[in-house]
């Protein structure tokens, strides 16, 4: 714990304090000053200087909300407001969020803390905050209409409860929920254990992020809020690869990653190079007897998963959602498959009509990553991200776990590309290729097929060989 | 018979002779007439109207035609070519000359009548000579000449009107021919896109990426586009042949004809409504014709009134009687007057008819003036609307389409849309261009119709509704 305090940078240094201008200063006087964030970089962990000590988390491309202690109560101030979030370099989205960003800041408290959260609504419509997964008085659960009146525009409401159980939580609106979540209103909540918990291990690095998805037409800025499943931007903390920061660790660090899913589909999250244990779910830490080593864990809709592993393999390890189209980004689902289609002559003809036309997809979609052609304004490219050996051909829910033996404890700076020891990178074989020995008696007539058609059907495989098509 | 009487008679005959001589001198000068017409229709003919009668004129005309055909024929060139080359225009001029000569005839005196009698009575031989002419003819000659001049002037105006009509037809045919050619070019491009799409769809099916239905869906565009191309081709031929006929081209000349690829750009500013005011109404030829008719009706009124009542013939008589028995020769002179007696017909019907005709002419003039200004307003509206629509196409719809096309290429680049969507959008863009060409055509047709309306005769202009700018979703996907 103490050594972790050494990388403390302090709340004042990591946040830009800006008073919320449109809410009356008199009304604000009694409130903790809201802290707003103007950029989307991953912040160093916020080590507590007041209240009970705990081991802070790192929010991927995010930050933790500072608080003030008021007569033993931890006071936070969330401001619900429209924000502009840079989802990847050069691609900005007009979202709704909290305190300048979407998702909002992570709230970190300690088991048993009395927490008071001021929520100021600067949205054009009413809102509420639901504290997803918490044990709390019914009137604090944040379902507008059911537990409380919705917070009108321009008003500030107060939530107050005791963080009763340690674990991983989320917060999000429960008023006009579909719109507000489609617009990016959500945040993370961590309740750290007060005392050493038998099922909660100490870790060296504790990362958190939310899975979220948007539907923003290429060239537009605002998400389409009516979309049900056909989202085109799959993001972690509203960032898309290559805009997502890597998860940087020191070799042999014990690492915890907490993932919450606020999209409308499940995400099989997959880590390369290591096996992990699922040590916690929505309900808290899992019993040890239920834990098994895995390399992929499915995070279903509205769920949270907490995985832990020992980062004992150096390198740059891919870490991503295993639904491959979630690692592609904005793409046209109606684009026909062009693989194997000979474009000669036709392409020339089309170029006459559409001068900027280039053949794409004839050999697959890797063209996309290679060509770098102009896209509509404010469009995240589909498959991109330059690695040390070329394009990573990824987008969306994709990042890397970077394990380095010389990474200092508490240092989250990107160490650059991994320098592979000689002879440890796949290479081209230039020698002779011997004929493979093949098993020669496949099939046979030991079990002849019954009821065959009178004539044997010949399966014709048409190979997409260029230049030999009769037309 | 006294000497003074004789003197009177001879004086009268001298006047008659002089009148005959004078009347004979005033013939129609067609060259002057054409110069006048060129002056009156300057914006239309640019002074190039000419009737060729001599070999030299013929050659000059054919040289001009050849020069014009050697280059790309602009709208004004087309007018010049028609004036120089079209047999129809020459027919018009010759016919007009004939009409004017006819009108001129009315301003002349009827030839005097000479009668000779030879009669024998016993020993007497009588030779009677009578030179007679219509006295009224002579007395009304100045008046009739004036009417005749009016009729010639009328024929001139009529000629100008016909020239303007002819020129307007040439201009409009030129506009149609160029537009049809332009439309054909774009129909060819649509067809090209459709063909590329169909070919690609065929290849898609061959490698198994498309099923039959998907391929057929793309193929059907090509099939449609081919049919449209064929009819565009015919429409272009029809328009070109209409122009060929109006230019009066021979087959060899028709083969030489070269039209520009595009209709002219729109004028920077449209004509303002004040330019096309009531002042223009007075200059209009149909108004002038009606006024001439009214004037002539007024003049002939008095004349015909006399004619309807009296008809006086005067004759100079000189008889000689030879008496064989007496061996004498007795001359006898005198004059003869013949007067038609208004007993049965006091001329009331004729006067009624004349009155009615004058009344009709007055009303016709009034109605022409009124109609002219209304018709001019309509022509201006057609002109202005066509201008605004064409400008709207140029400044709004086509650029929007272009922007959409550019955005779609970007979307294609990002694999957000496929090549079939890209091509379908391209087809839509071309359709908008065709609609824009149509709008330009409408403008130039309206422009020539308005010009004709302002100086010439009313030329009606039916505006066709503008085609949709393709606001709907792109078809074909």
Tab-separated table of C-alpha atoms in Angstrom, chain B residues 126-425:
chain	number	residue	atom	x	y	z
B	126	UNK	CA	-68.979	58.064	-140.368
B	127	UNK	CA	-65.830	57.291	-138.391
B	128	UNK	CA	-66.287	57.568	-134.609
B	129	UNK	CA	-63.352	57.516	-132.151
B	130	UNK	CA	-63.888	57.555	-128.453
B	131	UNK	CA	-61.169	57.618	-125.830
B	132	UNK	CA	-62.805	57.004	-122.481
B	133	UNK	CA	-61.678	56.385	-118.927
B	134	UNK	CA	-63.193	56.231	-115.492
B	135	UNK	CA	-63.283	59.744	-114.119
B	136	UNK	CA	-63.641	58.550	-110.550
B	137	UNK	CA	-60.604	56.314	-110.995
B	138	UNK	CA	-58.617	59.354	-111.819
B	139	UNK	CA	-60.077	61.568	-109.136
B	140	UNK	CA	-59.474	58.997	-106.383
B	141	UNK	CA	-56.010	58.062	-107.576
B	142	UNK	CA	-54.067	59.822	-104.782
B	143	UNK	CA	-56.310	58.229	-102.184
B	144	UNK	CA	-56.004	54.809	-103.747
B	145	UNK	CA	-52.266	55.140	-103.958
B	146	UNK	CA	-52.162	55.882	-100.289
B	147	UNK	CA	-54.177	52.780	-99.579
B	148	UNK	CA	-51.891	50.786	-101.803
B	149	UNK	CA	-48.867	52.081	-99.945
B	150	UNK	CA	-50.581	51.038	-96.732
B	151	UNK	CA	-51.077	47.584	-98.120
B	152	UNK	CA	-47.441	47.357	-99.129
B	153	UNK	CA	-46.430	48.461	-95.677
B	154	UNK	CA	-48.765	45.854	-94.274
B	155	UNK	CA	-47.118	43.213	-96.404
B	156	UNK	CA	-43.743	44.363	-95.093
B	157	UNK	CA	-44.859	43.975	-91.503
B	158	UNK	CA	-46.314	40.639	-92.418
B	159	UNK	CA	-42.950	39.662	-93.848
B	160	UNK	CA	-41.168	40.703	-90.682
B	161	UNK	CA	-43.592	38.623	-88.651
B	162	UNK	CA	-43.018	35.615	-90.852
B	163	UNK	CA	-39.251	36.044	-90.618
B	164	UNK	CA	-39.435	36.234	-86.850
B	165	UNK	CA	-41.572	33.155	-86.726
B	166	UNK	CA	-39.167	31.307	-88.966
B	167	UNK	CA	-36.147	32.431	-86.954
B	168	UNK	CA	-37.824	31.490	-83.685
B	169	UNK	CA	-38.510	28.057	-85.057
B	170	UNK	CA	-34.875	27.710	-86.052
B	171	UNK	CA	-33.694	28.810	-82.617
B	172	UNK	CA	-35.995	26.458	-80.821
B	173	UNK	CA	-35.091	23.579	-83.086
B	174	UNK	CA	-31.429	24.303	-82.416
B	175	UNK	CA	-32.065	24.270	-78.642
B	176	UNK	CA	-33.947	20.990	-78.915
B	177	UNK	CA	-31.278	19.392	-81.063
B	178	UNK	CA	-28.414	20.362	-78.752
B	179	UNK	CA	-30.342	19.350	-75.633
B	180	UNK	CA	-31.341	16.043	-77.169
B	181	UNK	CA	-27.714	15.374	-78.045
B	182	UNK	CA	-26.665	16.217	-74.501
B	183	UNK	CA	-29.376	14.028	-73.034
B	184	UNK	CA	-28.301	11.219	-75.303
B	185	UNK	CA	-24.763	11.518	-74.012
B	186	UNK	CA	-25.950	11.179	-70.434
B	187	UNK	CA	-28.306	8.352	-71.304
B	188	UNK	CA	-25.192	6.693	-72.676
B	189	UNK	CA	-23.468	7.213	-69.345
B	190	UNK	CA	-26.406	5.762	-67.443
B	191	UNK	CA	-26.253	2.838	-69.762
B	192	UNK	CA	-22.519	2.550	-69.144
B	193	UNK	CA	-23.030	2.444	-65.379
B	194	UNK	CA	-25.805	-0.059	-65.751
B	195	UNK	CA	-23.674	-2.177	-68.018
B	196	UNK	CA	-20.763	-2.150	-65.584
B	197	UNK	CA	-23.167	-3.025	-62.769
B	198	UNK	CA	-24.686	-5.872	-64.725
B	199	UNK	CA	-21.295	-7.220	-65.722
B	200	UNK	CA	-20.056	-7.070	-62.165
B	201	UNK	CA	-23.222	-8.780	-60.919
B	202	UNK	CA	-22.711	-11.499	-63.497
B	203	UNK	CA	-19.190	-12.073	-62.279
B	204	UNK	CA	-20.426	-11.990	-58.688
B	205	UNK	CA	-22.810	-14.800	-59.513
B	206	UNK	CA	-20.139	-16.734	-61.387
B	207	UNK	CA	-17.882	-16.908	-58.340
B	208	UNK	CA	-20.824	-17.611	-56.051
B	209	UNK	CA	-21.117	-14.309	-54.186
B	210	UNK	CA	-24.529	-13.428	-55.649
B	211	UNK	CA	-27.598	-15.515	-56.150
B	212	UNK	CA	-29.754	-15.419	-59.265
B	213	UNK	CA	-32.168	-12.881	-57.793
B	214	UNK	CA	-29.448	-10.465	-56.768
B	215	UNK	CA	-27.871	-10.698	-60.177
B	216	UNK	CA	-31.209	-10.265	-61.982
B	217	UNK	CA	-31.919	-7.178	-59.901
B	218	UNK	CA	-28.771	-5.534	-61.228
B	219	UNK	CA	-29.283	-6.895	-64.736
B	220	UNK	CA	-32.728	-5.353	-65.001
B	221	UNK	CA	-31.300	-1.848	-64.627
B	222	UNK	CA	-29.125	-2.474	-67.614
B	223	UNK	CA	-32.077	-3.768	-69.599
B	224	UNK	CA	-34.081	-0.636	-68.739
B	225	UNK	CA	-31.176	1.654	-69.446
B	226	UNK	CA	-30.697	0.092	-72.863
B	227	UNK	CA	-34.335	0.784	-73.774
B	228	UNK	CA	-33.982	4.346	-72.542
B	229	UNK	CA	-30.811	4.825	-74.516
B	230	UNK	CA	-32.563	3.648	-77.691
B	231	UNK	CA	-35.407	6.129	-77.274
B	232	UNK	CA	-32.975	8.907	-76.393
B	233	UNK	CA	-31.153	8.087	-79.603
B	234	UNK	CA	-34.333	8.421	-81.621
B	235	UNK	CA	-35.310	11.624	-79.847
B	236	UNK	CA	-31.919	13.081	-80.741
B	237	UNK	CA	-32.413	12.100	-84.379
B	238	UNK	CA	-35.894	13.653	-84.474
B	239	UNK	CA	-34.596	16.915	-83.028
B	240	UNK	CA	-31.628	17.002	-85.368
B	241	UNK	CA	-33.760	16.328	-88.436
B	242	UNK	CA	-36.209	19.045	-87.478
B	243	UNK	CA	-33.322	21.471	-87.352
B	244	UNK	CA	-31.981	20.131	-90.648
B	245	UNK	CA	-35.327	20.817	-92.303
B	246	UNK	CA	-35.575	24.335	-90.902
B	247	UNK	CA	-32.052	25.082	-92.056
B	248	UNK	CA	-32.992	23.643	-95.435
B	249	UNK	CA	-29.852	21.536	-95.564
B	250	UNK	CA	-29.061	19.226	-98.437
B	251	UNK	CA	-27.921	15.707	-97.547
B	252	UNK	CA	-24.331	16.731	-98.036
B	253	UNK	CA	-24.788	19.790	-95.860
B	254	UNK	CA	-26.584	17.753	-93.199
B	255	UNK	CA	-23.569	15.473	-92.982
B	256	UNK	CA	-21.408	18.530	-92.331
B	257	UNK	CA	-23.575	19.917	-89.538
B	258	UNK	CA	-21.725	20.189	-86.227
B	259	UNK	CA	-23.564	21.259	-83.083
B	260	UNK	CA	-21.973	22.330	-79.795
B	261	UNK	CA	-21.893	19.722	-77.029
B	262	UNK	CA	-23.729	21.838	-74.498
B	263	UNK	CA	-26.474	24.384	-74.355
B	264	UNK	CA	-25.205	27.880	-73.652
B	265	UNK	CA	-24.746	28.927	-70.025
B	266	UNK	CA	-27.612	30.876	-68.499
B	267	UNK	CA	-27.380	34.665	-68.745
B	268	UNK	CA	-25.998	36.202	-65.554
B	269	UNK	CA	-29.204	38.105	-64.909
B	270	UNK	CA	-32.633	37.366	-66.302
B	271	UNK	CA	-34.448	40.103	-68.248
B	272	UNK	CA	-36.395	42.252	-65.839
B	273	UNK	CA	-40.150	42.512	-66.060
B	274	UNK	CA	-40.002	46.276	-66.684
B	275	UNK	CA	-38.072	45.673	-69.889
B	276	UNK	CA	-40.955	43.622	-71.102
B	277	UNK	CA	-43.480	46.378	-70.493
B	278	UNK	CA	-46.479	47.794	-72.242
B	279	UNK	CA	-44.074	49.869	-74.347
B	280	UNK	CA	-43.031	46.653	-75.977
B	281	UNK	CA	-46.674	45.976	-76.725
B	282	UNK	CA	-46.833	48.924	-79.115
B	283	UNK	CA	-43.817	47.674	-81.009
B	284	UNK	CA	-45.216	44.284	-81.568
B	285	UNK	CA	-45.845	43.373	-85.145
B	286	UNK	CA	-49.249	41.881	-84.554
B	287	UNK	CA	-50.258	45.187	-83.010
B	288	UNK	CA	-48.809	47.058	-85.965
B	289	UNK	CA	-50.672	44.827	-88.380
B	290	UNK	CA	-53.927	45.424	-86.572
B	291	UNK	CA	-53.320	49.161	-86.533
B	292	UNK	CA	-52.533	49.204	-90.249
B	293	UNK	CA	-55.735	47.339	-90.883
B	294	UNK	CA	-57.609	49.886	-88.858
B	295	UNK	CA	-55.990	52.803	-90.717
B	296	UNK	CA	-56.766	51.297	-94.073
B	297	UNK	CA	-60.314	50.609	-93.085
B	298	UNK	CA	-60.639	54.292	-92.220
B	299	UNK	CA	-59.152	55.493	-95.489
B	300	UNK	CA	-61.065	53.214	-97.744
B	301	UNK	CA	-64.263	54.136	-95.989
B	302	UNK	CA	-64.639	57.519	-97.784
B	303	UNK	CA	-63.460	56.143	-101.060
B	304	UNK	CA	-65.764	53.204	-101.118
B	305	UNK	CA	-68.638	55.445	-100.111
B	306	UNK	CA	-68.303	57.351	-103.385
B	307	UNK	CA	-67.655	54.200	-105.348
B	308	UNK	CA	-70.723	52.616	-103.944
B	309	UNK	CA	-72.960	55.454	-105.159
B	310	UNK	CA	-71.543	56.823	-108.354
B	311	UNK	CA	-69.593	55.546	-111.237
B	312	UNK	CA	-68.713	58.150	-113.794
B	313	UNK	CA	-67.109	57.397	-117.076
B	314	UNK	CA	-65.783	60.188	-119.247
B	315	UNK	CA	-64.881	59.910	-122.874
B	316	UNK	CA	-63.429	62.210	-125.515
B	317	UNK	CA	-65.137	61.801	-128.774
B	318	UNK	CA	-64.011	62.772	-132.237
B	319	UNK	CA	-66.202	61.775	-135.123
B	320	UNK	CA	-65.671	62.450	-138.791
B	321	UNK	CA	-68.482	62.253	-141.356
B	322	UNK	CA	-67.452	61.883	-144.980
B	323	UNK	CA	-70.248	62.774	-147.399
B	324	UNK	CA	-69.453	61.353	-150.820
B	325	UNK	CA	-72.334	63.142	-152.428
B	326	UNK	CA	-71.364	66.468	-151.079
B	327	UNK	CA	-67.671	65.661	-151.099
B	328	UNK	CA	-67.408	67.088	-147.670
B	329	UNK	CA	-65.654	65.959	-144.533
B	330	UNK	CA	-67.294	67.162	-141.387
B	331	UNK	CA	-65.431	66.731	-138.131
B	332	UNK	CA	-67.352	66.521	-134.924
B	333	UNK	CA	-65.858	66.566	-131.470
B	334	UNK	CA	-67.346	66.291	-127.994
B	335	UNK	CA	-67.307	64.324	-124.835
B	336	UNK	CA	-69.384	61.682	-123.322
B	337	UNK	CA	-70.287	61.143	-119.730
B	338	UNK	CA	-71.743	57.913	-118.422
B	339	UNK	CA	-73.300	57.924	-115.012
B	340	UNK	CA	-74.656	54.908	-113.242
B	341	UNK	CA	-78.044	55.825	-111.808
B	342	UNK	CA	-78.528	54.847	-108.247
B	343	UNK	CA	-82.098	53.727	-108.725
B	344	UNK	CA	-82.066	50.143	-107.588
B	345	UNK	CA	-79.045	50.257	-105.325
B	346	UNK	CA	-78.436	53.263	-103.162
B	347	UNK	CA	-75.354	51.567	-101.766
B	348	UNK	CA	-76.694	50.979	-98.283
B	349	UNK	CA	-75.536	47.378	-98.099
B	350	UNK	CA	-72.084	48.300	-99.245
B	351	UNK	CA	-71.930	51.072	-96.679
B	352	UNK	CA	-73.140	48.723	-93.985
B	353	UNK	CA	-70.474	46.257	-94.913
B	354	UNK	CA	-67.842	48.959	-94.808
B	355	UNK	CA	-69.012	50.308	-91.522
B	356	UNK	CA	-69.011	46.814	-90.123
B	357	UNK	CA	-65.518	46.225	-91.440
B	358	UNK	CA	-64.218	49.422	-89.898
B	359	UNK	CA	-65.836	48.480	-86.655
B	360	UNK	CA	-64.314	45.025	-86.840
B	361	UNK	CA	-60.889	46.476	-87.562
B	362	UNK	CA	-61.188	48.792	-84.587
B	363	UNK	CA	-62.233	45.985	-82.322
B	364	UNK	CA	-59.568	43.708	-83.722
B	365	UNK	CA	-56.954	46.320	-82.966
B	366	UNK	CA	-58.245	46.738	-79.441
B	367	UNK	CA	-58.347	43.036	-78.838
B	368	UNK	CA	-54.870	42.562	-80.285
B	369	UNK	CA	-53.448	45.244	-78.008
B	370	UNK	CA	-55.106	43.764	-74.966
B	371	UNK	CA	-54.195	40.213	-75.866
B	372	UNK	CA	-50.651	41.245	-76.649
B	373	UNK	CA	-49.893	42.575	-73.214
B	374	UNK	CA	-51.482	39.575	-71.531
B	375	UNK	CA	-49.635	37.226	-73.810
B	376	UNK	CA	-46.422	39.091	-73.129
B	377	UNK	CA	-46.910	38.691	-69.397
B	378	UNK	CA	-47.426	34.991	-69.908
B	379	UNK	CA	-44.311	34.705	-72.039
B	380	UNK	CA	-42.354	36.588	-69.444
B	381	UNK	CA	-43.627	34.320	-66.703
B	382	UNK	CA	-42.624	31.276	-68.717
B	383	UNK	CA	-39.219	32.834	-69.336
B	384	UNK	CA	-38.660	33.842	-65.749
B	385	UNK	CA	-39.852	30.553	-64.304
B	386	UNK	CA	-37.664	28.613	-66.699
B	387	UNK	CA	-34.704	30.812	-65.768
B	388	UNK	CA	-35.257	30.323	-62.054
B	389	UNK	CA	-35.720	26.581	-62.361
B	390	UNK	CA	-32.644	26.167	-64.547
B	391	UNK	CA	-30.629	28.295	-62.136
B	392	UNK	CA	-31.964	26.244	-59.243
B	393	UNK	CA	-30.807	23.087	-60.971
B	394	UNK	CA	-27.417	24.606	-61.678
B	395	UNK	CA	-26.872	26.092	-58.211
B	396	UNK	CA	-28.728	23.692	-55.958
B	397	UNK	CA	-29.704	20.306	-57.276
B	398	UNK	CA	-26.690	19.405	-59.388
B	399	UNK	CA	-24.160	20.532	-56.734
B	400	UNK	CA	-26.104	18.605	-54.091
B	401	UNK	CA	-26.018	15.531	-56.258
B	402	UNK	CA	-22.325	16.048	-56.826
B	403	UNK	CA	-21.712	16.384	-53.093
B	404	UNK	CA	-23.719	13.217	-52.518
B	405	UNK	CA	-21.656	11.416	-55.120
B	406	UNK	CA	-18.443	12.557	-53.466
B	407	UNK	CA	-19.699	11.503	-50.039
B	408	UNK	CA	-20.683	8.145	-51.438
B	409	UNK	CA	-17.202	7.574	-52.818
B	410	UNK	CA	-15.904	8.277	-49.300
B	411	UNK	CA	-18.402	5.787	-47.917
B	412	UNK	CA	-17.345	3.286	-50.496
B	413	UNK	CA	-13.727	3.893	-49.479
B	414	UNK	CA	-14.646	3.068	-45.895
B	415	UNK	CA	-16.477	-0.088	-47.042
B	416	UNK	CA	-19.617	1.440	-45.586
B	417	UNK	CA	-21.435	0.955	-48.875
B	418	UNK	CA	-20.708	-1.447	-51.680
B	419	UNK	CA	-19.933	-0.819	-55.301
B	420	UNK	CA	-23.562	-1.478	-56.316
B	421	UNK	CA	-24.819	1.280	-54.069
B	422	UNK	CA	-22.099	3.529	-55.404
B	423	UNK	CA	-23.153	2.849	-58.975
B	424	UNK	CA	-26.859	3.203	-58.179
B	425	UNK	CA	-26.128	6.626	-56.740
